[in-house]
Amino acid sequence: MNRGHFPFVNSSSSSSESSDEFDEWLEYENEAMEIEEQIAINMIARNNYVIHQLLLIQQSDQEAEMAESPVHVNLVPIEATSESFADYGQVIEASSDGDLFGPNDAQLDLSRGTPRFYIMRLEGRSFGFSTITHHANVTQCLGSVGGHVWYLGVAKPSLIEDVGGERGTRVVESGSDGHLYAPPTVEEVRVFRFSGPKFVKLNRGTWHDGPFFSDSSMDFYNLELSNTNEMDHTRHSFKKKNGVIFRFEDSTSS
């Protein structure tokens, strides 16, 4: 039976035979149409896959080229105060014994795991960075044991927690736990200087790199979750993605 031609029914055919032939022809037409539609869908999917692979290759080539000849961006450290650091977290300074809990105390979120409070020893942290990290599940606290001078590179939090909203072109899914975020931009990056008896509380999702310091080594107390380093460590490479390395000078003597 040729597709597209209604089966010939002669006058001697019974109505039941005609109905059977029509049903057979209609079933054949529907099956043929479904096959053609599936072929078209498969072709579109294959073309989209090829285009996607070509774009990935192009992106990889661009990233490799930027990483080979990065631009050095010099940043001027900002003294960390409650006001200057407000977009990124809190700067906590000494308070009198007996003071009640209030807005000047660290507003912590440790509800998504087991808190871990420990002393972290760092060595050889020069004044430059090309990667930056955020933690989506905890408000991390850092402070120098002894109140020494140290620095921290930061960018504003960019977590996207309205999963029902539209995903823009800059939305990325984290490889650590699948949360959504927008990558930080070069223009957003700042470096802050911390000195004296104070510590910093980073808001959930605040991008950061460091601490940096001029001494050969320095100890920091660190409050995060027990699995932060293993399960909640999203990183962005400015060298690879933006072709940029950040530098700054030690202003300890100023």
Short mmCIF file of C-alpha atoms in Angstrom, two decimals:
data_model
loop_
_atom_site.label_atom_id
_atom_site.label_comp_id
_atom_site.label_asym_id
_atom_site.label_seq_id
_atom_site.Cartn_x
_atom_site.Cartn_y
_atom_site.Cartn_z
CA MET A 1 0.00 0.00 0.00
CA ASN A 2 1.50 3.35 -1.03
CA ARG A 3 1.57 6.02 1.65
CA GLY A 4 -0.42 9.11 0.74
CA HIS A 5 -3.00 7.31 -1.39
CA PHE A 6 -6.32 6.32 0.03
CA PRO A 7 -6.92 2.61 -0.66
CA PHE A 8 -9.25 2.00 -3.60
CA VAL A 9 -12.58 0.62 -2.55
CA ASN A 10 -14.75 -0.86 -5.31
CA SER A 11 -18.47 -0.93 -5.23
CA SER A 12 -18.55 -4.65 -4.57
CA SER A 13 -16.65 -4.32 -1.28
CA SER A 14 -18.69 -4.60 1.84
CA SER A 15 -18.78 -1.72 4.29
CA SER A 16 -16.94 -3.80 6.91
CA GLU A 17 -14.13 -4.58 4.46
CA SER A 18 -13.85 -0.90 3.55
CA SER A 19 -13.68 0.05 7.20
CA ASP A 20 -10.95 -2.50 7.86
CA GLU A 21 -8.90 -1.25 4.92
CA PHE A 22 -9.28 2.35 6.08
CA ASP A 23 -8.20 1.47 9.63
CA GLU A 24 -5.18 -0.37 8.25
CA TRP A 25 -4.25 2.57 6.04
CA LEU A 26 -4.70 5.07 8.91
CA GLU A 27 -2.51 3.00 11.22
CA TYR A 28 0.17 2.85 8.54
CA GLU A 29 0.02 6.62 8.03
CA ASN A 30 0.32 7.30 11.77
CA GLU A 31 3.28 4.96 12.14
CA ALA A 32 5.05 6.51 9.16
CA MET A 33 4.45 10.00 10.54
CA GLU A 34 5.82 9.03 13.96
CA ILE A 35 8.95 7.59 12.32
CA GLU A 36 9.50 10.78 10.31
CA GLU A 37 9.00 12.94 13.41
CA GLN A 38 11.46 10.84 15.39
CA ILE A 39 14.02 11.06 12.58
CA ALA A 40 13.64 14.86 12.56
CA ILE A 41 14.00 15.03 16.35
CA ASN A 42 17.12 12.86 16.23
CA MET A 43 18.65 15.04 13.52
CA ILE A 44 17.99 18.21 15.55
CA ALA A 45 19.45 16.61 18.68
CA ARG A 46 22.54 15.47 16.76
CA ASN A 47 23.06 18.94 15.27
CA ASN A 48 22.69 20.54 18.70
CA TYR A 49 25.23 18.11 20.14
CA VAL A 50 27.73 18.88 17.37
CA ILE A 51 27.26 22.64 17.89
CA HIS A 52 27.69 22.21 21.66
CA GLN A 53 30.92 20.25 21.19
CA LEU A 54 32.28 22.87 18.79
CA LEU A 55 31.48 25.63 21.29
CA LEU A 56 33.23 23.69 24.06
CA ILE A 57 36.31 23.30 21.87
CA GLN A 58 36.24 27.01 21.05
CA GLN A 59 35.82 27.91 24.73
CA SER A 60 38.65 25.58 25.71
CA ASP A 61 40.95 27.15 23.10
CA GLN A 62 40.06 30.65 24.33
CA GLU A 63 40.67 29.68 27.96
CA ALA A 64 44.02 28.09 27.10
CA GLU A 65 45.06 31.24 25.22
CA MET A 66 44.07 33.51 28.14
CA ALA A 67 45.84 31.28 30.67
CA GLU A 68 49.07 31.42 28.64
CA SER A 69 49.24 35.23 28.70
CA PRO A 70 47.21 36.51 31.68
CA VAL A 71 46.81 40.19 32.51
CA HIS A 72 48.08 41.28 35.94
CA VAL A 73 45.59 43.43 37.84
CA ASN A 74 46.94 45.43 40.78
CA LEU A 75 44.60 45.89 43.74
CA VAL A 76 44.91 48.39 46.59
CA PRO A 77 44.15 46.81 49.99
CA ILE A 78 41.20 48.26 51.93
CA GLU A 79 41.30 48.38 55.72
CA ALA A 80 38.64 45.96 56.98
CA THR A 81 35.98 47.58 59.16
CA SER A 82 32.36 46.75 59.86
CA GLU A 83 31.33 49.33 57.28
CA SER A 84 33.85 48.59 54.52
CA PHE A 85 33.33 44.82 54.73
CA ALA A 86 29.52 44.84 55.04
CA ASP A 87 28.88 43.44 51.53
CA TYR A 88 30.95 40.34 52.28
CA GLY A 89 30.31 39.57 55.95
CA GLN A 90 31.22 40.97 59.35
CA VAL A 91 34.35 42.22 61.07
CA ILE A 92 34.12 41.23 64.73
CA GLU A 93 36.14 43.14 67.32
CA ALA A 94 36.51 42.81 71.08
CA SER A 95 33.47 43.48 73.26
CA SER A 96 33.14 43.84 77.02
CA ASP A 97 32.58 40.76 79.12
CA GLY A 98 28.91 40.51 79.98
CA ASP A 99 27.61 42.20 76.82
CA LEU A 100 24.45 40.54 75.52
CA PHE A 101 24.21 39.01 72.07
CA GLY A 102 23.45 41.60 69.41
CA PRO A 103 23.93 42.64 65.79
CA ASN A 104 27.64 43.33 66.32
CA ASP A 105 28.22 39.67 67.17
CA ALA A 106 28.88 37.14 64.42
CA GLN A 107 25.59 36.09 62.83
CA LEU A 108 26.44 32.45 62.20
CA ASP A 109 24.80 29.78 60.06
CA LEU A 110 26.16 26.38 61.11
CA SER A 111 22.85 24.57 60.65
CA ARG A 112 23.80 22.44 57.65
CA GLY A 113 26.35 20.16 59.26
CA THR A 114 28.68 19.57 62.18
CA PRO A 115 30.66 22.69 63.18
CA ARG A 116 34.44 22.43 63.10
CA PHE A 117 36.58 24.91 65.06
CA TYR A 118 40.33 24.48 64.69
CA ILE A 119 43.67 26.26 64.31
CA MET A 120 44.90 26.32 60.72
CA ARG A 121 48.61 26.80 60.01
CA LEU A 122 49.48 28.37 56.65
CA GLU A 123 52.90 28.85 55.09
CA GLY A 124 54.34 30.92 52.25
CA ARG A 125 51.29 32.92 51.15
CA SER A 126 52.52 35.54 48.67
CA PHE A 127 50.51 38.61 47.71
CA GLY A 128 48.70 37.41 44.62
CA PHE A 129 45.96 35.03 43.51
CA SER A 130 44.16 33.83 40.40
CA THR A 131 41.48 31.55 41.88
CA ILE A 132 38.67 32.29 44.31
CA THR A 133 36.37 30.03 46.34
CA HIS A 134 33.00 30.10 48.03
CA HIS A 135 31.17 27.90 50.54
CA ALA A 136 27.42 27.67 49.98
CA ASN A 137 26.51 25.92 53.24
CA VAL A 138 28.27 27.79 56.02
CA THR A 139 29.33 31.19 57.33
CA GLN A 140 33.08 30.75 57.71
CA CYS A 141 35.06 32.63 60.37
CA LEU A 142 38.80 33.38 60.17
CA GLY A 143 41.15 35.23 62.50
CA SER A 144 44.87 35.48 63.10
CA VAL A 145 46.13 33.91 66.32
CA GLY A 146 47.99 36.82 67.90
CA GLY A 147 46.28 39.58 65.93
CA HIS A 148 48.88 39.83 63.15
CA VAL A 149 48.36 41.66 59.85
CA TRP A 150 46.87 39.58 57.06
CA TYR A 151 44.91 40.02 53.84
CA LEU A 152 41.93 38.41 52.15
CA GLY A 153 40.76 38.65 48.54
CA VAL A 154 36.97 38.68 48.22
CA ALA A 155 33.99 39.16 45.90
CA LYS A 156 30.31 39.47 46.77
CA PRO A 157 28.19 36.32 47.20
CA SER A 158 26.49 35.24 43.98
CA LEU A 159 24.45 32.20 45.02
CA ILE A 160 21.24 31.67 43.05
CA GLU A 161 18.81 30.04 45.43
CA ASP A 162 15.57 30.64 43.51
CA VAL A 163 15.82 27.41 41.51
CA GLY A 164 12.42 28.07 39.97
CA GLY A 165 13.63 31.20 38.22
CA GLU A 166 15.03 31.41 34.73
CA ARG A 167 18.67 30.48 34.30
CA GLY A 168 20.62 33.28 32.70
CA THR A 169 23.67 32.87 30.52
CA ARG A 170 26.01 33.40 33.50
CA VAL A 171 24.42 30.77 35.74
CA VAL A 172 26.69 27.84 36.60
CA GLU A 173 25.97 24.62 38.46
CA SER A 174 28.54 23.82 41.13
CA GLY A 175 30.42 20.58 40.78
CA SER A 176 30.55 20.16 44.56
CA ASP A 177 26.87 19.82 45.43
CA GLY A 178 24.90 21.09 42.43
CA HIS A 179 23.91 24.52 43.76
CA LEU A 180 23.60 27.39 41.28
CA TYR A 181 25.70 30.53 41.20
CA ALA A 182 26.86 33.34 38.94
CA PRO A 183 30.65 33.48 38.46
CA PRO A 184 32.35 36.52 40.00
CA THR A 185 33.57 39.27 37.68
CA VAL A 186 37.03 40.81 37.63
CA GLU A 187 35.58 44.21 38.54
CA GLU A 188 34.03 42.86 41.75
CA VAL A 189 37.24 41.62 43.36
CA ARG A 190 38.67 43.47 46.37
CA VAL A 191 41.49 42.88 48.86
CA PHE A 192 41.01 43.68 52.56
CA ARG A 193 43.61 44.17 55.26
CA PHE A 194 42.99 42.82 58.77
CA SER A 195 45.03 43.80 61.81
CA GLY A 196 44.77 43.55 65.58
CA PRO A 197 42.40 41.49 67.75
CA LYS A 198 39.57 40.93 65.28
CA PHE A 199 38.21 38.18 63.09
CA VAL A 200 36.09 38.02 59.96
CA LYS A 201 32.82 36.22 59.39
CA LEU A 202 32.19 35.50 55.72
CA ASN A 203 28.58 35.38 54.59
CA ARG A 204 27.41 32.18 52.93
CA GLY A 205 28.61 32.24 49.34
CA THR A 206 31.16 35.06 49.74
CA TRP A 207 34.00 34.45 47.28
CA HIS A 208 37.41 34.52 48.95
CA ASP A 209 41.06 33.60 48.63
CA GLY A 210 43.72 33.77 51.29
CA PRO A 211 44.67 34.52 53.98
CA PHE A 212 47.85 36.21 52.71
CA PHE A 213 50.65 37.55 54.93
CA SER A 214 54.30 38.59 54.85
CA ASP A 215 55.59 36.20 57.53
CA SER A 216 56.88 32.77 56.56
CA SER A 217 53.94 31.15 58.37
CA MET A 218 50.90 32.18 60.40
CA ASP A 219 48.25 30.42 62.50
CA PHE A 220 44.54 31.15 62.07
CA TYR A 221 41.53 29.98 63.98
CA ASN A 222 38.93 28.73 61.56
CA LEU A 223 35.23 28.00 62.12
CA GLU A 224 33.40 26.13 59.36
CA LEU A 225 31.74 22.70 58.98
CA SER A 226 33.44 19.35 59.34
CA ASN A 227 33.04 18.61 55.61
CA THR A 228 33.47 22.11 54.16
CA ASN A 229 36.77 21.36 52.42
CA GLU A 230 35.53 18.09 50.95
CA MET A 231 31.89 18.79 50.08
CA ASP A 232 31.41 22.57 49.87
CA HIS A 233 34.30 24.01 47.92
CA THR A 234 33.29 25.79 44.70
CA ARG A 235 36.19 27.43 42.85
CA HIS A 236 36.47 29.96 40.02
CA SER A 237 39.72 30.43 38.10
CA PHE A 238 40.23 34.00 36.91
CA LYS A 239 43.37 32.95 35.06
CA LYS A 240 41.55 30.28 33.09
CA LYS A 241 38.15 31.94 32.64
CA ASN A 242 39.13 35.63 32.49
CA GLY A 243 42.85 35.68 31.71
CA VAL A 244 43.61 37.64 34.90
CA ILE A 245 45.96 37.35 37.90
CA PHE A 246 45.48 39.70 40.88
CA ARG A 247 48.43 41.29 42.68
CA PHE A 248 48.71 43.65 45.64
CA GLU A 249 51.40 45.08 47.89
CA ASP A 250 51.88 44.56 51.60
CA SER A 251 50.87 47.74 53.41
CA THR A 252 51.91 46.57 56.89
CA SER A 253 54.29 49.47 57.34
CA SER A 254 51.69 52.08 56.36
#
